[in-house]
Short mmCIF file of C-alpha atoms and ligand atoms in Angstrom, two decimals:
data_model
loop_
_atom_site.label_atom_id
_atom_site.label_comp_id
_atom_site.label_asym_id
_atom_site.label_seq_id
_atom_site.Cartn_x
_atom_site.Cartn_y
_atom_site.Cartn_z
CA UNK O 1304 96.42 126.69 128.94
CA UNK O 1305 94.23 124.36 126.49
CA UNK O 1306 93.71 124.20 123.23
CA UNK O 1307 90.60 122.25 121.92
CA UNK O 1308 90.46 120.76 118.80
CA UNK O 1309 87.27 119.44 116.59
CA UNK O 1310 87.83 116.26 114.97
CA UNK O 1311 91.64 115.66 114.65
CA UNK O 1312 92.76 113.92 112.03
CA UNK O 1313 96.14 111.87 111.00
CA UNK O 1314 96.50 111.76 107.70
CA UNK O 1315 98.90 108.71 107.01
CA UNK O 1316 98.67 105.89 109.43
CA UNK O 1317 100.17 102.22 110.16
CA UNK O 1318 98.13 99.89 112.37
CA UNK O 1319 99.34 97.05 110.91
CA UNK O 1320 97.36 93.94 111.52
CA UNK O 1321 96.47 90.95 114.15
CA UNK O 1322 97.68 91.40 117.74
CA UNK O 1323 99.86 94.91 116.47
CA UNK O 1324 96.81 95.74 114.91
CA UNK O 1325 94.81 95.10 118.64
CA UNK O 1326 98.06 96.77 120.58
CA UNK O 1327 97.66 99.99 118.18
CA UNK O 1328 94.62 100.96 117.49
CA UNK O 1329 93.36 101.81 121.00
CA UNK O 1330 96.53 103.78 120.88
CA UNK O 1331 95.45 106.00 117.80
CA UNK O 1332 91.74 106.40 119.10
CA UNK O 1333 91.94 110.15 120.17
CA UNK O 1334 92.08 111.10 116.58
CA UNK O 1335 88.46 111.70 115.09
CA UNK O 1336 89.89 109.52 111.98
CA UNK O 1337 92.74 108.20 110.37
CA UNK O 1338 94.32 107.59 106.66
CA UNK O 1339 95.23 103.60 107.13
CA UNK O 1340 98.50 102.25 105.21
CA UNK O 1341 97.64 99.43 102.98
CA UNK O 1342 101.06 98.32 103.15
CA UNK O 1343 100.26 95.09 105.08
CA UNK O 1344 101.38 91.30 104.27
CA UNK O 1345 100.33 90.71 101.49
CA UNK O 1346 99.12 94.33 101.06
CA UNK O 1347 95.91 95.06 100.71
CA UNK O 1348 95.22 95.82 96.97
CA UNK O 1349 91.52 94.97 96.95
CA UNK O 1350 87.88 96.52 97.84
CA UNK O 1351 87.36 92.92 99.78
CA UNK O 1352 90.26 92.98 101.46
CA UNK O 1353 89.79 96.80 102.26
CA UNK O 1354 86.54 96.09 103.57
CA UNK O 1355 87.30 93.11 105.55
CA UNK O 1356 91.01 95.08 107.00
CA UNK O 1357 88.40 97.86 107.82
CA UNK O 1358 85.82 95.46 110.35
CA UNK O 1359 89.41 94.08 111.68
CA UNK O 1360 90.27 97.88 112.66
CA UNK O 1361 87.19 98.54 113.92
CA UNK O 1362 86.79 95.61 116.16
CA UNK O 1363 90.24 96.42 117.28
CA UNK O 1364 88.86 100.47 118.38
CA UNK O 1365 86.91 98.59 120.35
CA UNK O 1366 83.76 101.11 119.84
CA UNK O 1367 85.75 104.28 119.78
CA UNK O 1368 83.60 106.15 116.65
CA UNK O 1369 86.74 106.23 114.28
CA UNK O 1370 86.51 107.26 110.40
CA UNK O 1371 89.42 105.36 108.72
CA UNK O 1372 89.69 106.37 105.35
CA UNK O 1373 91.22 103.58 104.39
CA UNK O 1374 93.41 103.12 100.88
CA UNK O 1375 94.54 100.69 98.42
CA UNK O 1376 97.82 99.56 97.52
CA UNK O 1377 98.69 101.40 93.87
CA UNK O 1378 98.67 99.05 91.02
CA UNK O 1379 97.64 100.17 87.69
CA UNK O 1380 94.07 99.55 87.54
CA UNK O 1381 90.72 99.30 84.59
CA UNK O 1382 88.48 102.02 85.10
CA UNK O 1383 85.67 99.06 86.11
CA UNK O 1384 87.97 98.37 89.18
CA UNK O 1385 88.48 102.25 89.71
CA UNK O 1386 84.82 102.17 89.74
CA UNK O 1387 84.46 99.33 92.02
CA UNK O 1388 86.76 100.79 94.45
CA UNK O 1389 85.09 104.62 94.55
CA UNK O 1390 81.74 102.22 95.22
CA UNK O 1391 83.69 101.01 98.68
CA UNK O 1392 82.14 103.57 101.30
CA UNK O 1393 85.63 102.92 103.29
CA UNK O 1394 87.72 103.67 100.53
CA UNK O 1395 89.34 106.44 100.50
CA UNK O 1396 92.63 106.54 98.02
CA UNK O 1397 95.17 104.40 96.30
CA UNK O 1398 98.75 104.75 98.04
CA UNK O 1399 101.65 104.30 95.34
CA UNK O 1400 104.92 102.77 96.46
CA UNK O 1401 107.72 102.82 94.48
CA UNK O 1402 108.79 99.09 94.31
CA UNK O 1403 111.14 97.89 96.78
CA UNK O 1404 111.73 101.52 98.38
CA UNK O 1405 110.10 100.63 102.09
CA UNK O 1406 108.83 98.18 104.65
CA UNK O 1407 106.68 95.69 102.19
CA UNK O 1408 106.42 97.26 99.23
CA UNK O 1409 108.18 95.04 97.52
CA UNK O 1410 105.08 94.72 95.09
CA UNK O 1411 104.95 98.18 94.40
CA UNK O 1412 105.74 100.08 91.41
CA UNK O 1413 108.63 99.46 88.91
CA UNK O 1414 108.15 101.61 86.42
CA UNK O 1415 105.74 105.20 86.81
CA UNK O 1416 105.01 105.48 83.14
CA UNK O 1417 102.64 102.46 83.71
CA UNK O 1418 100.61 104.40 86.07
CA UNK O 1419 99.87 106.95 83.88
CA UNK O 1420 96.64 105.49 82.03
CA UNK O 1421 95.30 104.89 86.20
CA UNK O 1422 96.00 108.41 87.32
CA UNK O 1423 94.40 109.26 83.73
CA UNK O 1424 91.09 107.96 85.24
CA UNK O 1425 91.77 108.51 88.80
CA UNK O 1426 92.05 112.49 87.70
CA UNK O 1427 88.63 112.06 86.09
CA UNK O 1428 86.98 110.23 88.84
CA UNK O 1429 87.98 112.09 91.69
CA UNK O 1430 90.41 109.54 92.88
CA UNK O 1431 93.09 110.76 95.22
CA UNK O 1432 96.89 109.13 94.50
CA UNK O 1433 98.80 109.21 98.19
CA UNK O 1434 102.67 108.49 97.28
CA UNK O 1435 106.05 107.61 99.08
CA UNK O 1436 108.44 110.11 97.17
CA UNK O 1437 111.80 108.65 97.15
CA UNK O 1438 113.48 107.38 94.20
CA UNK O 1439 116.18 104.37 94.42
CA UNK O 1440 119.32 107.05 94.74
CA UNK O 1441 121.80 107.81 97.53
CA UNK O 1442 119.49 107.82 100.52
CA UNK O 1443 119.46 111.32 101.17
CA UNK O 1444 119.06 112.68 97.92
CA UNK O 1445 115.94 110.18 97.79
CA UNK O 1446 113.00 112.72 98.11
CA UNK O 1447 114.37 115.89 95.99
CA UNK O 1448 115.15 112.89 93.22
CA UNK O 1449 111.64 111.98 93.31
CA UNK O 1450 110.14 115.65 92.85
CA UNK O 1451 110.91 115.64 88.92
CA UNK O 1452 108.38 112.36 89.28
CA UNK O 1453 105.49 115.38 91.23
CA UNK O 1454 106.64 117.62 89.21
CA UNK O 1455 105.84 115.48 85.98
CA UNK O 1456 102.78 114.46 87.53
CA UNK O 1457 101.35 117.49 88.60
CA UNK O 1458 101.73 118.90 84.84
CA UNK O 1459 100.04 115.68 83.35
CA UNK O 1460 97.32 115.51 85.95
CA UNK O 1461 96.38 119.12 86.77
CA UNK O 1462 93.14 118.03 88.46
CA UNK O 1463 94.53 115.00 90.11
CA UNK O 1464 94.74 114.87 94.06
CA UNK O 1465 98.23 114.38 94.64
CA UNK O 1466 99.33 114.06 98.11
CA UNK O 1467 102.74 113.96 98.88
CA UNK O 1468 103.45 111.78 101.70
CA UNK O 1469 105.63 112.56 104.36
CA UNK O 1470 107.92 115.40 103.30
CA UNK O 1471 111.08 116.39 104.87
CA UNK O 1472 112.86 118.37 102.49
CA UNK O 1473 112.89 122.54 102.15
CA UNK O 1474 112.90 121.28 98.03
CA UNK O 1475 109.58 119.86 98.62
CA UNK O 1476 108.03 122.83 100.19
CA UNK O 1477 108.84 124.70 97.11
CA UNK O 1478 107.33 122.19 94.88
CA UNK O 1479 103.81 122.10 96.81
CA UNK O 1480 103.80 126.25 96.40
CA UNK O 1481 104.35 125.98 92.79
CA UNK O 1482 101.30 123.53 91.90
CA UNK O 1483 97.63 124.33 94.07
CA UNK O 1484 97.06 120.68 92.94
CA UNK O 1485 99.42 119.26 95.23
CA UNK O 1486 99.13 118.65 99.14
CA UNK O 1487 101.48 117.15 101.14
CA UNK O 1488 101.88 115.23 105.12
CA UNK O 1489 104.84 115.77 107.47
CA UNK O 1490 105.48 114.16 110.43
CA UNK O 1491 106.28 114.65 114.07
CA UNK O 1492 109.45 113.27 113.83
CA UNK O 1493 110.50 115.83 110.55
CA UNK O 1494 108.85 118.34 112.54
CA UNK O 1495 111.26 117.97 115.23
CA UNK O 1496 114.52 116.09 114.60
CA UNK O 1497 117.18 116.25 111.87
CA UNK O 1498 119.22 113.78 111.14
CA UNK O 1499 121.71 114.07 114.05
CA UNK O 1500 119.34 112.89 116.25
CA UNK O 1501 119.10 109.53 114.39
CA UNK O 1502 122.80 108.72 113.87
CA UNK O 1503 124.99 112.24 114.88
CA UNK O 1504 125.69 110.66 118.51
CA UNK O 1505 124.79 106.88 118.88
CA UNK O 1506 122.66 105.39 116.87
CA UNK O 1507 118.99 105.96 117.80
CA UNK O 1508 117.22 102.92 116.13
CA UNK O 1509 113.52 104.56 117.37
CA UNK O 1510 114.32 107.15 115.46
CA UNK O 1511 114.81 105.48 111.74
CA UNK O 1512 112.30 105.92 109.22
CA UNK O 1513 112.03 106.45 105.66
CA UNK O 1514 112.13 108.78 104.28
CA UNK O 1515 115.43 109.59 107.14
CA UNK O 1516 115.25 112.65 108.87
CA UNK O 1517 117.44 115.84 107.11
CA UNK O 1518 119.29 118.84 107.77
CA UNK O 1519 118.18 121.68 109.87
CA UNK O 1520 117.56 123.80 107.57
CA UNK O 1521 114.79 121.10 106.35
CA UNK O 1522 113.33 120.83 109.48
CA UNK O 1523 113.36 124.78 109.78
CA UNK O 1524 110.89 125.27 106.84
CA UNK O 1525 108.67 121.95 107.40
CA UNK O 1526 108.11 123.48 111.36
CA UNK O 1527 107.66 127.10 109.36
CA UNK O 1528 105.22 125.71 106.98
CA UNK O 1529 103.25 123.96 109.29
CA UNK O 1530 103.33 126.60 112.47
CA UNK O 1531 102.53 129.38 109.56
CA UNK O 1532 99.22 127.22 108.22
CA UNK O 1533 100.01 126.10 105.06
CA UNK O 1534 96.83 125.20 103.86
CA UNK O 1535 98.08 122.42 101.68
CA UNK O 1536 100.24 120.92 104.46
CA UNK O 1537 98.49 118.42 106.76
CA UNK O 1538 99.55 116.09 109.96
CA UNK O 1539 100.26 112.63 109.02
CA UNK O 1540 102.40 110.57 111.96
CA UNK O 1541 103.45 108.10 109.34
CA UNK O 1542 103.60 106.27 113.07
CA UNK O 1543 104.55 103.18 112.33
CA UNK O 1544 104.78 100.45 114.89
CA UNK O 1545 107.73 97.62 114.55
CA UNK O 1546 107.61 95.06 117.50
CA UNK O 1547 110.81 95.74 119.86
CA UNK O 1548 113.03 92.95 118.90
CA UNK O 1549 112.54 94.69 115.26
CA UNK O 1550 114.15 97.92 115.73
CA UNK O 1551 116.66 97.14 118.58
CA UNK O 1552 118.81 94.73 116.60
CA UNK O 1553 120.83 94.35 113.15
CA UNK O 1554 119.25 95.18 110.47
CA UNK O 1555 116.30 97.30 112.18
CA UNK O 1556 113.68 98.05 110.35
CA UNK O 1557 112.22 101.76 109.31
CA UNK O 1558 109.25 103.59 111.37
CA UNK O 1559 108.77 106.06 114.63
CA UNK O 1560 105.58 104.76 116.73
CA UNK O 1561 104.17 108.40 117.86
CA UNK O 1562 100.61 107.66 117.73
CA UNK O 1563 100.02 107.77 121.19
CA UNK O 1564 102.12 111.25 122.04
CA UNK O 1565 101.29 112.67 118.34
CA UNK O 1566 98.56 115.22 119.84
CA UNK O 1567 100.26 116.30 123.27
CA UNK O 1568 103.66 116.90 121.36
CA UNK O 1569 101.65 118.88 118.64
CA UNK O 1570 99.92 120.86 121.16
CA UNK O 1571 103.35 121.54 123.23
CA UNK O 1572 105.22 122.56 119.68
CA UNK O 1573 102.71 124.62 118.16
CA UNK O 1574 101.80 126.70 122.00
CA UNK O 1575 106.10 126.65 122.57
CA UNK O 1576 105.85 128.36 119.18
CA UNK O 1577 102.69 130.68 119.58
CA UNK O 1578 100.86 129.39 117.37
CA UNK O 1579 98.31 127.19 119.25
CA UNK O 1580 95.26 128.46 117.42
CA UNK O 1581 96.91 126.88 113.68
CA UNK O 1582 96.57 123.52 115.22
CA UNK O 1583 93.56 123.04 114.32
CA UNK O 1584 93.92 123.78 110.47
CA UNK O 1585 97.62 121.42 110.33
CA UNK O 1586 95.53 118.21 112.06
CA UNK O 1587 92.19 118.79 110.26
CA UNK O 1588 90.62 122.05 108.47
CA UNK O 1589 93.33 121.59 105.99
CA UNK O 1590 92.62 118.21 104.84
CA UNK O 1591 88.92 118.76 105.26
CA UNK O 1592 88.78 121.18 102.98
CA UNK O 1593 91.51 119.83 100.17
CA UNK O 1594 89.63 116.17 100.59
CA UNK O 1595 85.56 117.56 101.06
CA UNK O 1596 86.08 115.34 104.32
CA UNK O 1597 83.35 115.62 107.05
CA UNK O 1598 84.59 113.67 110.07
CA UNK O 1599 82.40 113.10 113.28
CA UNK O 1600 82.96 116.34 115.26
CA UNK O 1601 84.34 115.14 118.20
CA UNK O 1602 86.10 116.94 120.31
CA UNK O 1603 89.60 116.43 121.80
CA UNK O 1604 91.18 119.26 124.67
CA UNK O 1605 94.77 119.06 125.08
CA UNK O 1606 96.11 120.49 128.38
CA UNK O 1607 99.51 122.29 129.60
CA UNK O 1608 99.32 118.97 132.22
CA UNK O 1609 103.03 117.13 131.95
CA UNK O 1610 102.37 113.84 130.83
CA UNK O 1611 104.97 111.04 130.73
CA UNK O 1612 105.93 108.81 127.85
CA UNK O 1613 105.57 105.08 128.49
CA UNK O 1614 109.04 103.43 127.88
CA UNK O 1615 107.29 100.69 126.31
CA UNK O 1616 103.92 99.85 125.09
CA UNK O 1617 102.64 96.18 125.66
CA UNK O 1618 99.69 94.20 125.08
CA UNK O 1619 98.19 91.21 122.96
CA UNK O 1620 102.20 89.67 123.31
CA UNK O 1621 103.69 92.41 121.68
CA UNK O 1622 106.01 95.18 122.63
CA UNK O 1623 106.98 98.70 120.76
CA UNK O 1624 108.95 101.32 122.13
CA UNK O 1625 107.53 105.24 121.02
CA UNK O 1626 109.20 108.18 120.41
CA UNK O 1627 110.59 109.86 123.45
CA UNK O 1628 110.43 107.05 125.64
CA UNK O 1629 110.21 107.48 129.10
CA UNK O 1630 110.59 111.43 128.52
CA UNK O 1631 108.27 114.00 130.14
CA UNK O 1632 106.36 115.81 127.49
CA UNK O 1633 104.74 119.43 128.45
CA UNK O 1634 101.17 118.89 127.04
CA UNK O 1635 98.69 115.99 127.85
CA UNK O 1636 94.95 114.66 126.50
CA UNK O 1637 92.30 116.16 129.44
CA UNK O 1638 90.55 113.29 130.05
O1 LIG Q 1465 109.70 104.39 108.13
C1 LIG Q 1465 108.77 103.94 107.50
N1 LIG Q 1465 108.02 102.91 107.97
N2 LIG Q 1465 108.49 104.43 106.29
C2 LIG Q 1465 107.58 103.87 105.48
O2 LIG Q 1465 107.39 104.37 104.40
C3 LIG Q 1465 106.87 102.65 105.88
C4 LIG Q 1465 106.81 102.52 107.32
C5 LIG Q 1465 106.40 101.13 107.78
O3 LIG Q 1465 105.46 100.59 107.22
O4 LIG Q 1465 107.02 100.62 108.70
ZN1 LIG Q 1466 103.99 105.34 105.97
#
């Protein structure tokens, strides 16, 4: 069996930067186009940097044709630099942390009501907001805390583009049906673990991310959503490389790498599930049509060929372990 699909997409990305940046980006390059994390150190919070992160990313694709749609760390902003930013042709979108709540975002946002004026604009311009939805509660109580903040949000801003990022909650689901304004990314890991996998048996530090995997019951209705074709639900990895010695220690930090094995575990899931022909719309008609993207076209044909996971990835003196590891995964790239 194959299933071929016309400019892929993954809509929330890490490449980090430097020699990660020149192990990872090869690694993403069967996508058509990405949407790049800004979350770098420092983070990248202005049309210069954007511009000059953007030539770094495309050296590193090494002539692979690649749209990155590439964002801005969220900090409130005059409607000249609004302006200056929708003038970037790689810009794409502002990504709001909440301060503190993830890996560097310690200069994010401390206070929402101060982004209200920005979103004001951003509504008026066209402006997308991209957001991590967790408040600073118990940690798994993080993302249905934050949905008062979409919900509020999504009242004020009717016209805004409000994306929210990486859902893994049934609650959050519910909130994207009740306002057309909203859109929202899940992962492959929320597509397919629950929290037992992560720290149920012994502790799987490859498997920690924020927001953490839930209960079943989430995971249930996030594969529903996306096997049924949502159109308001789009593939984002959130893959997010940390070098080995990061994640196999104490103190490891949060992020699944599955940029390499995002497409051939997609493909396996959604043809285990009969519903190979909604892959398309979950990794790019969705967000084509919710954005008014136009990626290249090209073309990507996954194949019911086993392929086997790398138990390591290594290159440019760095070293990050993927999701499933060393595992044999049904589906594989037909190269
Ligand atoms: O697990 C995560 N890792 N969640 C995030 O929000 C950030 C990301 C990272 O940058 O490592
Ligand atoms: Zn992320």
């Amino acid at each position: 069996m194959e299933i071929t699909l016309t400019a892929p997409l993954d809509m929330h990305l890490h490449l980090r930067d430097g020699d990660m940046l020149r192990l990872t980006a090869p690694l993403s390059a069967d996508f058509a186009g990405a949407v790049i994390m800004p979350n770098l150190v420092p983070p990248v919070r202005t049309p210069e940097q954007l511009r000059a992160y953007a030539e770094r990313i495309d050296d590193a694709m090494d002539g692979a044709p690649f749209m990155r749609l590439m964002t801005l760390f969220f900090a409130p902003q005059s409607e000249a630099q609004l302006l200056a930013a929708q003038a970037t042709p790689e810009f794409f979108a502002y990504k709001l942390y909440p301060a503190g709540i993830t890996t560097n975002s310690e200069g994010g946002l401390a206070d929402m009501a101060q982004a209200e004026p920005t979103l004001r604009l951003m509504e008026e311009l066209g402006i997308p907001l991209l957001v991590h939805g967790e408040s600073h509660g118990f940690v798994l109580d993080r993302e249905a805390e934050f949905l008062t903040v979409y919900r509020t949000l999504a009242e004020r801003f009717p016209r805004l583009k409000l994306c929210m990022e990486h859902i893994t909650t049934a609650a959050a689901l519910q909130l994207l049906d009740e306002y057309p304004s909203l859109c929202a990314t899940v992962t492959l890991q929320h597509l397919l673990i629950t929290l037992d996998d992560v720290a149920g048996g012994a502790l799987r530090p490859h498997l920690f991310c924020k927001p953490l995997a839930k209960r079943p019951e989430d995971r249930e209705a996030l594969l529903a959503a996306a096997l049924g074709g949502h159109p308001r639900l789009f593939f984002g990895s959130d893959s997010a490389p940390h070098p080995r010695h990061k994640k196999e220690c104490c103190g490891c930090a949060a992020g699944v790498f599955t940029a390499p094995l995002a497409l051939p575990k997609l493909a396996e899931l959604f043809a285990a599930h009969g519903a190979a022909e909604r892959l398309q719309g979950f990794v790019s008609d969705n967000a084509c049509r919710y954005y008014g993207l136009q990626p290249p076209p090209r073309r990507v044909t996954l194949c019911d060929t086993p392929m086997q996971v790398p138990p390591l990835y290594r290159g440019y003196g760095q070293s990050v372990v993927p999701m499933a590891a060393g595992e044999c995964i049904g589906w594989s790239i037909k190269r």
